[in-house]
Coordinates of C-alpha atoms in Angstrom, one line a residue:
Chain M
M22 CA 25.8 -18.4 -25.6
S23 CA 24.9 -14.6 -25.7
N24 CA 27.4 -12.1 -25.0
K25 CA 25.2 -9.4 -23.6
A26 CA 25.5 -8.2 -20.2
N27 CA 22.8 -10.3 -18.2
I28 CA 20.5 -7.7 -16.2
E29 CA 19.0 -9.5 -13.5
R30 CA 15.6 -8.2 -12.2
L31 CA 15.2 -8.0 -8.5
S32 CA 11.8 -8.3 -7.0
T33 CA 10.8 -5.5 -4.9
G34 CA 8.4 -7.0 -2.6
V35 CA 5.9 -4.0 -3.1
P36 CA 2.7 -5.5 -4.4
G37 CA 2.3 -4.0 -7.8
L38 CA 5.6 -2.2 -8.4
D39 CA 7.4 -5.0 -10.3
N40 CA 4.7 -4.7 -12.8
L41 CA 5.3 -1.2 -13.0
L42 CA 8.9 -1.5 -13.3
G43 CA 8.6 -3.8 -16.1
G44 CA 9.5 -6.8 -14.6
G45 CA 11.3 -5.8 -11.7
L46 CA 14.4 -3.7 -10.3
P47 CA 17.5 -3.9 -12.7
E48 CA 20.3 -5.0 -10.4
F49 CA 23.1 -2.6 -9.9
S50 CA 20.8 0.2 -11.1
F51 CA 21.3 3.7 -9.5
N52 CA 17.4 4.9 -8.8
L53 CA 16.0 8.1 -7.5
I54 CA 12.8 8.1 -5.3
V55 CA 11.2 11.4 -5.3
G56 CA 8.0 13.1 -4.3
T57 CA 6.6 16.0 -2.3
P58 CA 6.9 15.5 1.6
G59 CA 4.4 13.0 3.0
S60 CA 4.1 11.1 -0.5
G61 CA 5.3 8.0 1.2
K62 CA 8.9 7.9 -0.2
T63 CA 10.5 6.6 3.2
T64 CA 8.2 4.0 3.5
L65 CA 8.6 2.7 -0.1
A66 CA 12.2 2.5 0.4
H67 CA 12.0 0.5 3.8
Q68 CA 9.5 -1.6 2.2
M69 CA 11.9 -2.5 -0.7
M70 CA 14.7 -2.6 1.8
F71 CA 13.2 -4.9 4.2
S72 CA 12.3 -7.0 1.3
L73 CA 15.7 -7.3 -0.5
A74 CA 17.9 -7.3 2.4
T75 CA 19.4 -10.7 3.7
P76 CA 22.3 -11.6 5.7
D77 CA 24.1 -12.6 2.2
T78 CA 22.6 -9.0 0.7
K79 CA 22.9 -6.5 3.2
A80 CA 21.6 -3.2 3.0
L81 CA 22.9 0.1 4.1
Y82 CA 20.4 3.1 4.9
F83 CA 22.1 6.4 5.4
T84 CA 19.8 8.9 7.0
V85 CA 20.5 12.7 6.7
L86 CA 19.1 15.9 8.3
G87 CA 15.3 15.8 7.6
E88 CA 13.3 13.0 9.4
P89 CA 15.2 12.4 12.5
A90 CA 16.4 9.0 12.6
L91 CA 14.8 7.9 15.8
K92 CA 11.6 9.3 14.6
M93 CA 11.8 7.3 11.0
L94 CA 12.6 3.8 13.4
R95 CA 9.9 4.5 15.7
Y96 CA 7.0 5.2 12.7
Q97 CA 8.4 2.6 10.1
Q98 CA 8.1 -0.2 13.0
Q99 CA 4.5 0.1 12.6
F100 CA 4.3 -1.6 9.4
A101 CA 4.1 -5.1 8.9
F102 CA 7.1 -5.4 6.7
F103 CA 9.5 -3.8 9.3
D104 CA 11.2 -7.0 10.3
I105 CA 13.5 -6.4 13.8
T106 CA 15.5 -9.4 13.2
K107 CA 16.9 -7.9 10.1
I108 CA 18.4 -4.9 11.9
E109 CA 22.1 -5.3 12.3
E110 CA 22.2 -8.6 10.6
S111 CA 21.1 -7.4 7.3
I112 CA 20.5 -3.8 7.7
Q113 CA 22.6 -1.3 9.2
F114 CA 21.4 2.7 9.5
V115 CA 23.8 5.3 9.6
H116 CA 23.5 9.0 10.4
L117 CA 25.5 11.1 7.9
S118 CA 24.8 14.8 9.5
A119 CA 27.9 15.2 11.2
D120 CA 30.2 15.1 7.9
L121 CA 28.1 17.5 6.2
L122 CA 27.9 20.0 8.9
D123 CA 31.7 19.6 9.0
G124 CA 32.1 20.1 5.3
G125 CA 32.2 18.8 1.9
F126 CA 30.8 16.5 -0.5
D127 CA 34.4 14.8 0.0
R128 CA 33.9 14.1 3.7
V129 CA 30.3 12.6 2.8
M130 CA 31.6 10.6 0.1
A131 CA 34.4 9.3 2.0
H132 CA 32.1 8.2 4.8
I133 CA 29.6 6.4 2.7
A134 CA 33.1 4.6 1.1
D135 CA 33.9 3.8 4.5
K136 CA 31.0 2.2 5.3
I137 CA 30.5 0.3 2.2
K138 CA 33.7 -1.0 2.3
V139 CA 33.4 -2.5 5.7
Y140 CA 29.9 -3.6 5.6
A141 CA 29.8 -4.8 1.7
P142 CA 26.1 -4.1 1.0
K143 CA 24.2 -4.9 -2.0
F144 CA 21.6 -2.2 -1.4
V145 CA 22.3 1.6 -0.4
F146 CA 19.8 3.9 0.4
V147 CA 20.5 7.7 1.2
D148 CA 17.5 9.4 2.6
S149 CA 17.3 12.3 1.8
F150 CA 19.7 13.3 -1.2
R151 CA 18.2 16.5 -1.3
T152 CA 19.4 17.6 2.0
V153 CA 22.7 16.2 1.1
A154 CA 22.7 18.1 -1.9
R155 CA 21.7 21.6 -0.3
S156 CA 23.7 21.1 2.9
A157 CA 26.9 20.6 0.8
K158 CA 26.4 23.5 -1.4
E159 CA 26.1 25.8 1.4
N160 CA 29.4 24.7 2.9
T161 CA 31.5 24.2 0.0
R162 CA 32.9 25.7 -3.3
G163 CA 29.8 26.1 -5.1
D164 CA 27.5 24.4 -7.6
S165 CA 30.6 23.0 -9.5
D166 CA 31.1 20.3 -7.0
L167 CA 27.6 18.8 -7.0
P168 CA 28.0 17.3 -10.6
R169 CA 31.4 16.1 -9.9
F170 CA 30.2 14.4 -6.7
L171 CA 27.2 13.1 -8.3
Q172 CA 29.2 11.4 -10.9
Q173 CA 31.9 9.8 -8.4
L174 CA 29.0 8.6 -6.3
G175 CA 27.2 7.0 -9.3
M176 CA 30.3 5.5 -10.4
Q177 CA 31.4 4.2 -6.9
M178 CA 27.9 2.6 -6.6
N179 CA 28.4 0.7 -9.8
S180 CA 31.8 -0.3 -9.0
W181 CA 30.7 -1.6 -5.8
Q182 CA 27.8 -3.5 -7.3
T183 CA 25.3 -2.2 -5.2
T184 CA 21.7 -1.4 -6.3
S185 CA 21.1 2.2 -4.9
F186 CA 18.6 4.5 -4.1
L187 CA 18.5 8.3 -3.5
I188 CA 15.5 9.4 -1.6
G189 CA 14.6 13.2 -2.2
E190 CA 12.0 15.9 -2.3
Y191 CA 11.9 16.9 -5.7
V192 CA 9.1 18.7 -7.7
S193 CA 9.0 18.2 -11.1
P194 CA 10.3 21.6 -12.8
E195 CA 13.5 21.0 -10.7
S196 CA 13.7 17.4 -12.0
E197 CA 14.0 18.9 -15.8
T198 CA 17.5 20.6 -14.8
S199 CA 19.1 18.8 -12.2
P200 CA 22.0 16.5 -13.4
L201 CA 21.1 14.0 -11.0
F202 CA 17.9 13.0 -13.0
A203 CA 20.3 12.4 -16.0
M204 CA 22.4 10.3 -14.3
A205 CA 19.9 8.0 -12.7
D206 CA 19.1 4.8 -14.3
G207 CA 15.6 4.6 -12.8
I208 CA 13.3 7.8 -11.5
I209 CA 10.0 6.7 -9.4
C210 CA 8.0 9.6 -8.5
L211 CA 5.3 9.9 -5.9
S212 CA 2.7 12.2 -5.5
Q213 CA -0.7 12.9 -3.5
S214 CA -3.5 14.3 -5.8
L215 CA -5.9 16.6 -4.2
H216 CA -9.2 17.0 -6.2
R217 CA -12.1 18.6 -4.6
N218 CA -12.1 17.1 -0.9
S219 CA -10.5 13.7 -2.0
M220 CA -6.8 12.9 -2.0
L221 CA -5.1 10.0 -4.0
R222 CA -1.9 9.0 -3.9
K223 CA 0.0 8.2 -7.3
I224 CA 3.3 6.6 -8.2
Q225 CA 5.0 6.9 -11.6
V226 CA 7.8 5.2 -12.8
V227 CA 9.2 8.1 -15.2
K228 CA 12.3 6.3 -16.4
M229 CA 13.9 2.7 -16.1
R230 CA 16.9 2.2 -18.2
G231 CA 17.2 -1.3 -20.2
Q232 CA 13.3 -2.3 -19.9
A233 CA 9.9 -1.0 -20.9
Q234 CA 8.3 0.2 -17.6
R235 CA 4.1 0.6 -17.4
S236 CA 3.8 4.5 -18.2
G237 CA 1.4 6.8 -16.8
L238 CA 0.2 7.5 -13.2
H239 CA -1.1 4.7 -11.2
T240 CA -2.9 4.7 -7.8
F241 CA -1.4 3.4 -4.6
R242 CA -2.4 3.1 -1.0
I243 CA -0.3 3.2 2.4
D244 CA -1.8 0.6 4.9
D245 CA -0.5 -1.5 8.0
D246 CA 1.1 -3.6 5.5
G247 CA 2.9 -0.7 3.8
V248 CA 2.5 0.5 0.0
R249 CA 0.3 -1.1 -2.3
I250 CA 0.2 -0.3 -5.9
F251 CA -2.9 -0.7 -8.3
P252 CA -1.4 -0.6 -11.9
R253 CA -4.2 1.3 -14.0
A254 CA -5.8 -1.2 -16.1
I255 CA -5.3 -0.8 -19.7
V256 CA -7.7 -2.3 -22.4
K257 CA -5.7 -4.9 -24.2
G258 CA -6.7 -6.1 -27.6
S259 CA -5.5 -5.8 -31.3
I260 CA -7.3 -4.3 -34.0
S261 CA -8.3 -7.0 -36.4
T262 CA -9.1 -6.5 -40.2
K263 CA -11.3 -9.6 -39.9
V264 CA -14.5 -8.9 -38.2
A265 CA -15.4 -12.3 -36.9
P266 CA -18.2 -12.4 -34.4
D267 CA -17.2 -14.1 -31.0
T268 CA -19.8 -17.2 -30.8
A269 CA -18.0 -19.4 -28.3
G270 CA -19.9 -17.5 -25.5
L271 CA -23.2 -18.1 -27.1
E272 CA -22.7 -21.9 -26.9
T273 CA -22.2 -22.0 -23.3
R274 CA -25.1 -20.2 -21.3
L275 CA -25.1 -19.9 -17.8
P276 CA -28.6 -20.3 -15.8
V277 CA -29.5 -16.8 -13.8
G278 CA -31.4 -18.6 -11.1
T279 CA -34.7 -17.0 -11.7
P280 CA -37.3 -19.6 -13.2
G281 CA -38.3 -18.5 -16.5
L282 CA -35.7 -15.8 -16.9
D283 CA -33.0 -18.1 -18.9
D284 CA -35.8 -18.5 -21.7
M285 CA -36.6 -14.8 -22.1
L286 CA -32.6 -14.4 -22.4
G287 CA -32.7 -17.0 -25.0
G288 CA -31.5 -20.0 -23.2
G289 CA -29.6 -18.4 -20.1
L290 CA -26.7 -16.0 -20.1
P291 CA -23.9 -16.6 -22.6
M292 CA -20.6 -17.4 -20.7
G293 CA -18.2 -14.3 -20.4
Y294 CA -21.5 -11.8 -20.9
S295 CA -22.0 -8.8 -18.6
L296 CA -25.6 -8.4 -17.9
L297 CA -27.2 -4.9 -16.8
A298 CA -30.3 -5.2 -14.4
V299 CA -31.5 -1.9 -14.5
G300 CA -34.6 -0.2 -12.5
P301 CA -35.7 2.1 -9.8
S302 CA -34.9 1.5 -6.2
G303 CA -36.9 -1.6 -4.7
C304 CA -37.8 -3.3 -7.9
G305 CA -35.7 -6.3 -7.2
K306 CA -32.5 -5.9 -8.6
T307 CA -30.4 -7.2 -5.5
V308 CA -33.0 -10.1 -5.3
L309 CA -32.0 -10.9 -8.7
A310 CA -28.6 -10.7 -8.1
T311 CA -28.7 -13.0 -5.2
Q312 CA -30.7 -15.6 -7.3
F313 CA -27.8 -15.3 -9.8
L314 CA -25.1 -16.4 -7.3
A315 CA -27.2 -19.1 -5.8
E316 CA -27.7 -20.4 -8.9
G317 CA -24.0 -20.4 -9.4
V318 CA -23.4 -22.0 -6.1
R319 CA -25.9 -25.0 -7.0
Q320 CA -24.0 -25.0 -10.3
G321 CA -20.6 -25.5 -8.3
E322 CA -19.5 -22.1 -9.7
P323 CA -18.4 -19.7 -6.6
G324 CA -19.1 -16.1 -7.0
V325 CA -17.9 -12.8 -5.9
I326 CA -19.9 -9.8 -5.1
A327 CA -18.7 -6.2 -4.6
A328 CA -21.8 -4.3 -3.0
F329 CA -21.6 -0.6 -2.8
E330 CA -24.7 0.7 -1.3
K331 CA -25.1 -1.6 1.8
S332 CA -22.8 -2.1 4.8
P333 CA -21.5 -5.6 5.4
S334 CA -23.9 -6.1 8.2
Q335 CA -26.9 -5.1 6.0
L336 CA -25.6 -7.1 3.2
L337 CA -25.2 -10.4 5.1
G338 CA -28.7 -9.5 6.5
N339 CA -30.0 -11.3 3.3
K340 CA -30.1 -14.7 4.7
K341 CA -29.4 -16.4 1.5
L342 CA -26.4 -14.6 0.7
Y343 CA -25.1 -14.9 4.0
S344 CA -25.0 -18.8 4.0
M345 CA -23.3 -18.7 0.8
V346 CA -20.8 -16.3 2.1
E347 CA -20.3 -18.5 5.4
A348 CA -20.0 -21.5 3.4
G349 CA -17.1 -20.0 1.4
D350 CA -19.0 -20.4 -2.0
V351 CA -19.5 -16.5 -2.4
G352 CA -16.8 -14.1 -1.5
V353 CA -17.6 -10.5 -0.5
I354 CA -15.4 -7.5 -1.7
N355 CA -15.2 -4.8 1.3
T356 CA -15.9 -1.4 -0.4
R357 CA -16.8 0.8 2.2
S358 CA -13.6 2.8 2.1
L359 CA -14.7 6.1 0.1
D360 CA -12.2 7.9 -2.5
L361 CA -11.7 4.3 -4.2
S362 CA -9.6 4.1 -7.3
I363 CA -11.2 2.1 -10.0
D364 CA -7.9 0.3 -10.4
E365 CA -7.8 -0.6 -6.8
T366 CA -11.2 -2.0 -7.0
L367 CA -10.4 -4.0 -10.0
H368 CA -7.4 -5.4 -8.5
D369 CA -9.2 -6.5 -5.2
M370 CA -12.0 -8.0 -7.4
I371 CA -9.7 -9.8 -9.9
K372 CA -7.7 -11.1 -6.8
M373 CA -10.9 -12.6 -5.4
I374 CA -11.9 -13.8 -8.5
Q375 CA -8.5 -15.8 -9.0
K376 CA -8.5 -17.0 -5.3
M377 CA -12.3 -18.2 -5.5
K378 CA -12.0 -19.3 -9.0
A379 CA -15.1 -17.4 -9.3
K380 CA -17.3 -17.7 -12.3
R381 CA -20.0 -15.2 -11.5
V382 CA -19.6 -11.6 -10.4
V383 CA -22.1 -9.3 -9.2
I384 CA -21.4 -5.4 -8.9
D385 CA -24.7 -4.0 -7.0
S386 CA -24.8 -1.3 -7.6
L387 CA -23.2 0.7 -10.3
S388 CA -24.6 3.8 -8.7
G389 CA -23.4 3.3 -5.2
F390 CA -20.0 2.6 -7.0
E391 CA -20.1 6.0 -8.7
L392 CA -20.4 7.2 -5.8
A393 CA -17.6 5.5 -3.7
L394 CA -15.1 6.4 -6.1
A395 CA -12.9 9.3 -5.5
P396 CA -14.0 12.3 -7.8
E397 CA -11.3 11.8 -10.3
F398 CA -12.6 8.5 -11.4
S399 CA -16.3 9.3 -10.6
E400 CA -16.0 12.4 -13.4
N401 CA -14.9 10.1 -15.9
F402 CA -17.2 7.1 -14.8
R403 CA -17.9 5.7 -18.3
G404 CA -14.2 5.5 -19.1
S405 CA -13.7 3.6 -15.8
L406 CA -16.4 1.3 -16.0
Y407 CA -15.4 0.4 -19.6
R408 CA -11.8 -0.4 -18.5
M409 CA -13.2 -2.4 -15.7
I410 CA -15.6 -4.4 -17.7
A411 CA -13.0 -5.0 -20.3
E412 CA -10.6 -6.6 -17.9
L413 CA -13.3 -8.8 -16.1
T414 CA -14.7 -10.2 -19.2
D415 CA -11.0 -11.1 -20.1
L416 CA -11.5 -13.6 -17.1
R417 CA -14.4 -15.0 -18.6
V418 CA -16.6 -14.7 -15.8
A419 CA -20.0 -13.9 -16.1
I420 CA -21.0 -10.1 -14.8
L421 CA -24.4 -9.0 -13.4
M422 CA -24.4 -5.3 -12.5
T423 CA -27.6 -3.5 -11.0
S424 CA -27.9 0.0 -11.8
E425 CA -30.5 2.2 -10.2
L426 CA -32.6 4.2 -12.6
E427 CA -35.6 6.5 -11.5
D428 CA -38.7 5.6 -13.2
R429 CA -39.4 8.5 -16.0
Y430 CA -42.3 7.4 -17.8
T431 CA -41.5 10.2 -20.4
D432 CA -38.6 8.6 -21.9
L433 CA -36.9 5.1 -22.4
R434 CA -33.5 5.1 -20.7
F435 CA -31.6 2.0 -19.8
S436 CA -28.6 3.9 -17.8
P437 CA -28.2 7.0 -15.9
F438 CA -24.5 6.7 -17.2
G439 CA -25.0 6.9 -21.0
N440 CA -23.1 3.2 -20.5
A441 CA -25.5 0.7 -21.4
F442 CA -23.8 -0.1 -24.3
L443 CA -21.1 -1.6 -22.4
A444 CA -23.5 -4.3 -21.2
D445 CA -23.7 -7.4 -23.3
A446 CA -27.3 -8.1 -22.2
I447 CA -29.8 -5.8 -20.6
I448 CA -32.8 -6.7 -18.3
M449 CA -35.3 -3.7 -17.5
Q450 CA -37.3 -3.8 -14.2
R451 CA -39.9 -1.3 -14.0
Y452 CA -43.1 0.0 -11.8
I453 CA -46.5 0.2 -13.2
Q454 CA -49.9 1.5 -12.0
L455 CA -52.4 -1.4 -12.5
A456 CA -55.7 -1.7 -10.7
G457 CA -54.7 0.6 -8.2
Q458 CA -51.6 -0.8 -7.1
F459 CA -47.9 -0.9 -8.0
K460 CA -46.9 -3.8 -9.9
R461 CA -43.7 -4.8 -11.2
V462 CA -42.6 -5.8 -14.8
L463 CA -39.4 -7.1 -16.5
S464 CA -38.1 -7.5 -19.7
V465 CA -35.1 -8.6 -21.8
V466 CA -34.1 -5.3 -23.7
K467 CA -30.8 -6.8 -25.3
V468 CA -28.9 -9.9 -25.6
R469 CA -25.7 -9.4 -27.9
G470 CA -25.7 -11.6 -30.7
S471 CA -28.7 -13.8 -29.7
A472 CA -32.7 -14.0 -29.8
H473 CA -34.5 -13.0 -27.0
S474 CA -37.9 -12.7 -25.6
K475 CA -39.5 -9.4 -26.5
D476 CA -42.2 -9.8 -23.6
I477 CA -43.0 -7.5 -20.8
R478 CA -43.9 -9.9 -17.9
L479 CA -45.3 -9.1 -14.7
F480 CA -43.3 -10.5 -11.6
E481 CA -43.5 -10.5 -8.0
I482 CA -41.1 -10.9 -5.3
T483 CA -41.5 -13.6 -2.9
D484 CA -39.7 -15.3 -0.1
D485 CA -38.6 -17.8 -2.5
G486 CA -37.3 -14.9 -4.6
I487 CA -38.3 -13.5 -7.9
V488 CA -41.6 -15.3 -9.5
I489 CA -41.9 -14.3 -13.3
G490 CA -46.0 -14.1 -14.0
D491 CA -47.7 -13.5 -17.3
V492 CA -47.1 -11.3 -20.2
L493 CA -48.9 -8.2 -20.5
S494 CA -50.3 -8.9 -24.0
D495 CA -53.6 -7.2 -23.4
Y496 CA -52.1 -3.9 -22.7
N497 CA -50.6 -1.2 -24.2
G498 CA -48.3 2.1 -23.3
I499 CA -46.7 -0.1 -20.4
T500 CA -43.6 2.1 -20.4
T501 CA -45.6 5.1 -19.6
G502 CA -46.3 3.6 -16.2
R503 CA -50.1 3.4 -16.7
P504 CA -50.7 0.7 -19.1
E505 CA -54.4 0.7 -20.7
L506 CA -56.1 -2.4 -21.7
D507 CA -56.0 -2.9 -25.6
R508 CA -59.8 -2.8 -26.5
R509 CA -59.1 -3.6 -30.2
P510 CA -60.7 -6.9 -31.6
K511 CA -58.1 -9.5 -31.8
C512 CA -57.8 -11.5 -35.0
P513 CA -58.8 -14.6 -34.8
P514 CA -56.0 -17.5 -35.6
D515 CA -55.9 -18.7 -39.0
K516 CA -57.5 -21.8 -39.6
G517 CA -56.8 -22.3 -43.1
Chain T
M28 CA 12.2 5.9 33.4
Q29 CA 11.2 2.1 33.5
I30 CA 12.3 -0.6 31.2
H31 CA 9.4 -2.9 30.5
D32 CA 11.2 -5.6 28.6
L33 CA 12.6 -8.5 30.7
L34 CA 15.5 -8.9 28.3
L35 CA 16.5 -5.4 28.4
R36 CA 16.4 -5.2 32.2
Q37 CA 18.5 -8.3 32.4
L38 CA 21.1 -7.1 29.8
I39 CA 21.4 -3.7 31.9
I40 CA 22.0 -5.8 34.9
E41 CA 24.6 -7.8 33.3
L42 CA 26.5 -4.6 32.4
T43 CA 27.2 -3.8 35.9
D44 CA 30.9 -4.9 37.0
P45 CA 31.3 -5.1 40.6
D46 CA 35.0 -5.0 40.5
P47 CA 36.0 -2.0 42.5
E48 CA 39.6 -1.5 40.7
K49 CA 37.9 -1.3 37.3
M50 CA 34.4 0.1 37.9
V51 CA 34.8 3.5 36.6
D52 CA 37.0 2.4 33.6
N53 CA 34.6 -0.2 32.5
A54 CA 31.5 1.9 33.1
I55 CA 33.1 4.6 30.6
E56 CA 34.2 2.2 28.2
Q57 CA 30.7 0.9 27.8
W58 CA 29.5 4.1 27.4
Q59 CA 31.6 5.0 25.0
L60 CA 30.8 1.9 22.9
I61 CA 27.1 2.5 23.6
A62 CA 27.6 6.0 22.0
A63 CA 29.6 5.2 19.0
H64 CA 27.2 3.0 17.9
I65 CA 24.0 4.9 18.7
I66 CA 25.5 7.9 17.2
S67 CA 26.3 6.2 14.0
I68 CA 22.4 5.5 13.8
I69 CA 20.9 8.5 15.1
G70 CA 23.7 11.0 14.8
E71 CA 25.4 13.0 17.8
G72 CA 22.4 15.5 18.1
G73 CA 20.1 12.5 18.8
F74 CA 22.3 10.7 21.3
N75 CA 23.2 13.8 23.2
A76 CA 19.6 14.8 23.7
L77 CA 19.2 11.1 25.1
Y78 CA 21.9 11.2 27.3
D79 CA 21.3 14.8 28.7
R80 CA 17.7 13.7 29.5
S81 CA 18.9 10.4 31.2
V82 CA 21.3 12.5 33.4
I83 CA 18.7 14.8 34.6
L84 CA 16.1 12.1 35.5
T85 CA 18.9 10.0 37.1
Q86 CA 20.0 13.3 39.3
S87 CA 16.7 13.0 41.0
T88 CA 18.2 10.2 42.9
F89 CA 21.9 11.1 42.7
P90 CA 22.2 14.8 42.5
W91 CA 25.9 15.0 42.6
L92 CA 25.8 13.7 39.1
L93 CA 27.4 16.2 37.1
T94 CA 25.7 17.6 33.7
C95 CA 27.7 19.6 31.2
E96 CA 27.9 19.7 27.4
L97 CA 29.1 16.5 25.8
Q98 CA 32.6 16.8 24.3
P99 CA 32.5 15.6 20.6
S100 CA 35.6 13.7 20.9
A101 CA 35.3 10.0 21.8
H102 CA 38.2 9.9 24.5
K103 CA 36.7 13.1 26.2
R104 CA 32.7 12.8 26.0
F105 CA 32.1 11.3 29.2
S106 CA 34.6 13.3 31.4
A107 CA 31.8 14.7 33.3
L108 CA 30.6 11.5 34.4
R109 CA 33.9 10.2 35.0
A110 CA 34.5 12.8 37.3
S111 CA 31.0 12.3 39.0
L112 CA 31.7 8.5 39.8
E113 CA 35.2 8.6 40.8
D114 CA 34.2 11.1 43.6
Q115 CA 31.8 8.7 45.0
T116 CA 32.3 5.1 46.7
T117 CA 32.4 2.2 44.3
A118 CA 29.0 1.0 45.4
L119 CA 27.3 4.3 45.1
A120 CA 29.1 5.2 41.4
S121 CA 27.6 1.5 40.6
E122 CA 24.3 2.3 41.3
A123 CA 24.2 5.6 40.0
N124 CA 25.3 4.4 36.7
Y125 CA 23.2 1.6 36.7
L126 CA 20.2 3.9 37.1
L127 CA 21.8 6.3 34.3
L128 CA 21.9 3.0 32.1
V129 CA 18.2 2.4 32.8
N130 CA 16.8 5.8 32.2
F131 CA 19.0 6.0 28.9
T132 CA 17.5 2.6 27.7
G133 CA 14.1 3.4 29.1
I134 CA 13.9 6.6 27.1
L135 CA 15.0 4.6 24.0
E136 CA 12.8 1.9 24.6
S137 CA 9.7 4.0 24.7
L138 CA 10.7 5.5 21.3
I139 CA 11.7 2.6 19.3
G140 CA 10.4 -0.4 21.1
A141 CA 12.2 -3.1 23.6
E142 CA 13.2 -5.5 20.7
L143 CA 15.1 -3.0 18.7
T144 CA 16.8 -1.4 21.6
T145 CA 17.9 -4.6 23.0
R146 CA 19.2 -5.5 19.2
I147 CA 21.0 -2.4 19.2
F148 CA 22.6 -2.6 22.7
R149 CA 23.9 -6.2 22.1
S150 CA 25.4 -5.3 18.9
A151 CA 27.3 -2.3 20.3
L152 CA 28.5 -4.4 23.2
E153 CA 29.8 -7.0 21.3
E154 CA 33.1 -5.3 21.3
T155 CA 33.1 -4.6 25.1
R156 CA 36.0 -6.5 26.7
I157 CA 33.6 -7.3 29.8
P158 CA 31.7 -10.1 28.5
I159 CA 28.0 -9.8 28.7
G160 CA 26.8 -12.2 31.7
K161 CA 28.9 -11.5 34.3
G162 CA 27.7 -9.1 37.0
V163 CA 25.8 -8.7 40.3
N164 CA 22.1 -9.7 40.1
K165 CA 19.7 -6.9 41.2

């Protein structure tokens, strides 16, 4: 039997927060929730409180000058987590202002102690602690009382076996000097990051004694359900001294749904590969993507689509896709909010992939995705995309990404972002001018670790989808957009 | 000020005690309990603001209802209300107190919703010597 103290970890009830904390909130910990006004501190505190509080593990929420308690009750009630049946039974709100106005930390401490003795809570919240410290300082003998009060408060909270939270408006330079921050077992910092015209909410677990919290800043949203945190995707993987090709995926190939294209890819798309379909607007990338999903449905493989260029009604105007979505075979990620974070999008995609047990994922298109991201992420789109693809391929799903690339006939490019290297396979679709008409051609540029066709073939978009045609073997200069017939005599086949 | 929630309205009705001997004492006791409980949640300033508004609204029907600064001491807090009620007949005092309660809970209901208001009131009045449920239906 271990003689060490067993620190139980409590589930906070806030999506994503337990992950950041390193597995949950340590029982009996003394925590700070800090941030600027409007950053979501009170909402986060309430969400945790309503999740944690039960008739056997009650919570006391002390309010001080600052947000009027009536207003707080009025607005916090709007969130789905606010369970009115818990009020009085499991949660009690207590106002502290009178004690502060009358004077002294001692009075405040006495009132808190009295309430805790009578109600016997397991969780205590003080909102806002900054106001307690500021008001008491003005009334009493000076700054020396504050450290003493903090120490006493910390000891009392510990001996009462409560898990406690002090909520306050602190900005980081102050946090370096306040004794409160040294005393606290955990510090959760919320912020609103303004970049150009876009605002991103971020949370950081600055400190959590006794466990390894997830470092860095992570984005979160506040919606009708409360706070939702999207832990930042960190690319996993070890550096091995052995270089061994991953051949497992090559053995299993997925049909892509366009007749003829599987052969061009060397037998279909290897399992777990990412395929980039790149080409100018109107060349059929979305049609290719729809056929990819439809083939999956035929094979019994559910799919997920994240479409960034079309509204849901436009997307579902595609009858084939509409029928798959209606049947529940394809899930659609809602991507119409702007100022997305890469982590939020990834989180939603992974959630839907796991829910549907999807094997195929379509991102249509990367260009639209870049525009939908908050500037902070779009400015480092390559890095963001790298993290996202790494996470998705870890799930062993086949990913098809489309990317708009305007035809420039003077150079050969496969991506407007310089991230073609991220894809395991690339299909290039182009327009060419032939016999007075615009024709479409496609070619497989790359399939990592596999042989593939080098042909440039004509294709058409019909009511039944993409139909691949002949190789343009009699033409040169196809990539210039204006191929010319190759009039050189062809060598006869060797009869010897 | 109207109370939209039926349960809350019924609760207020049930608080009214027709006993002429104890009507004012019981009314003051109820107010003291309500005040103590609500002050613990929203503070003295919060309660005073709500009560003052309720008195002003009630005065439109019962202009003899006194307004003055609420005393912080629990025993003296409603001395003006007591004085006003004691000067009237039991029936009139009961009606005025009923309307005052309706206005007070109505304001609270509009701010924090009926369900939470009912919860707070029930919790506050669990301590009253007058059991909830006895009273004249209005």
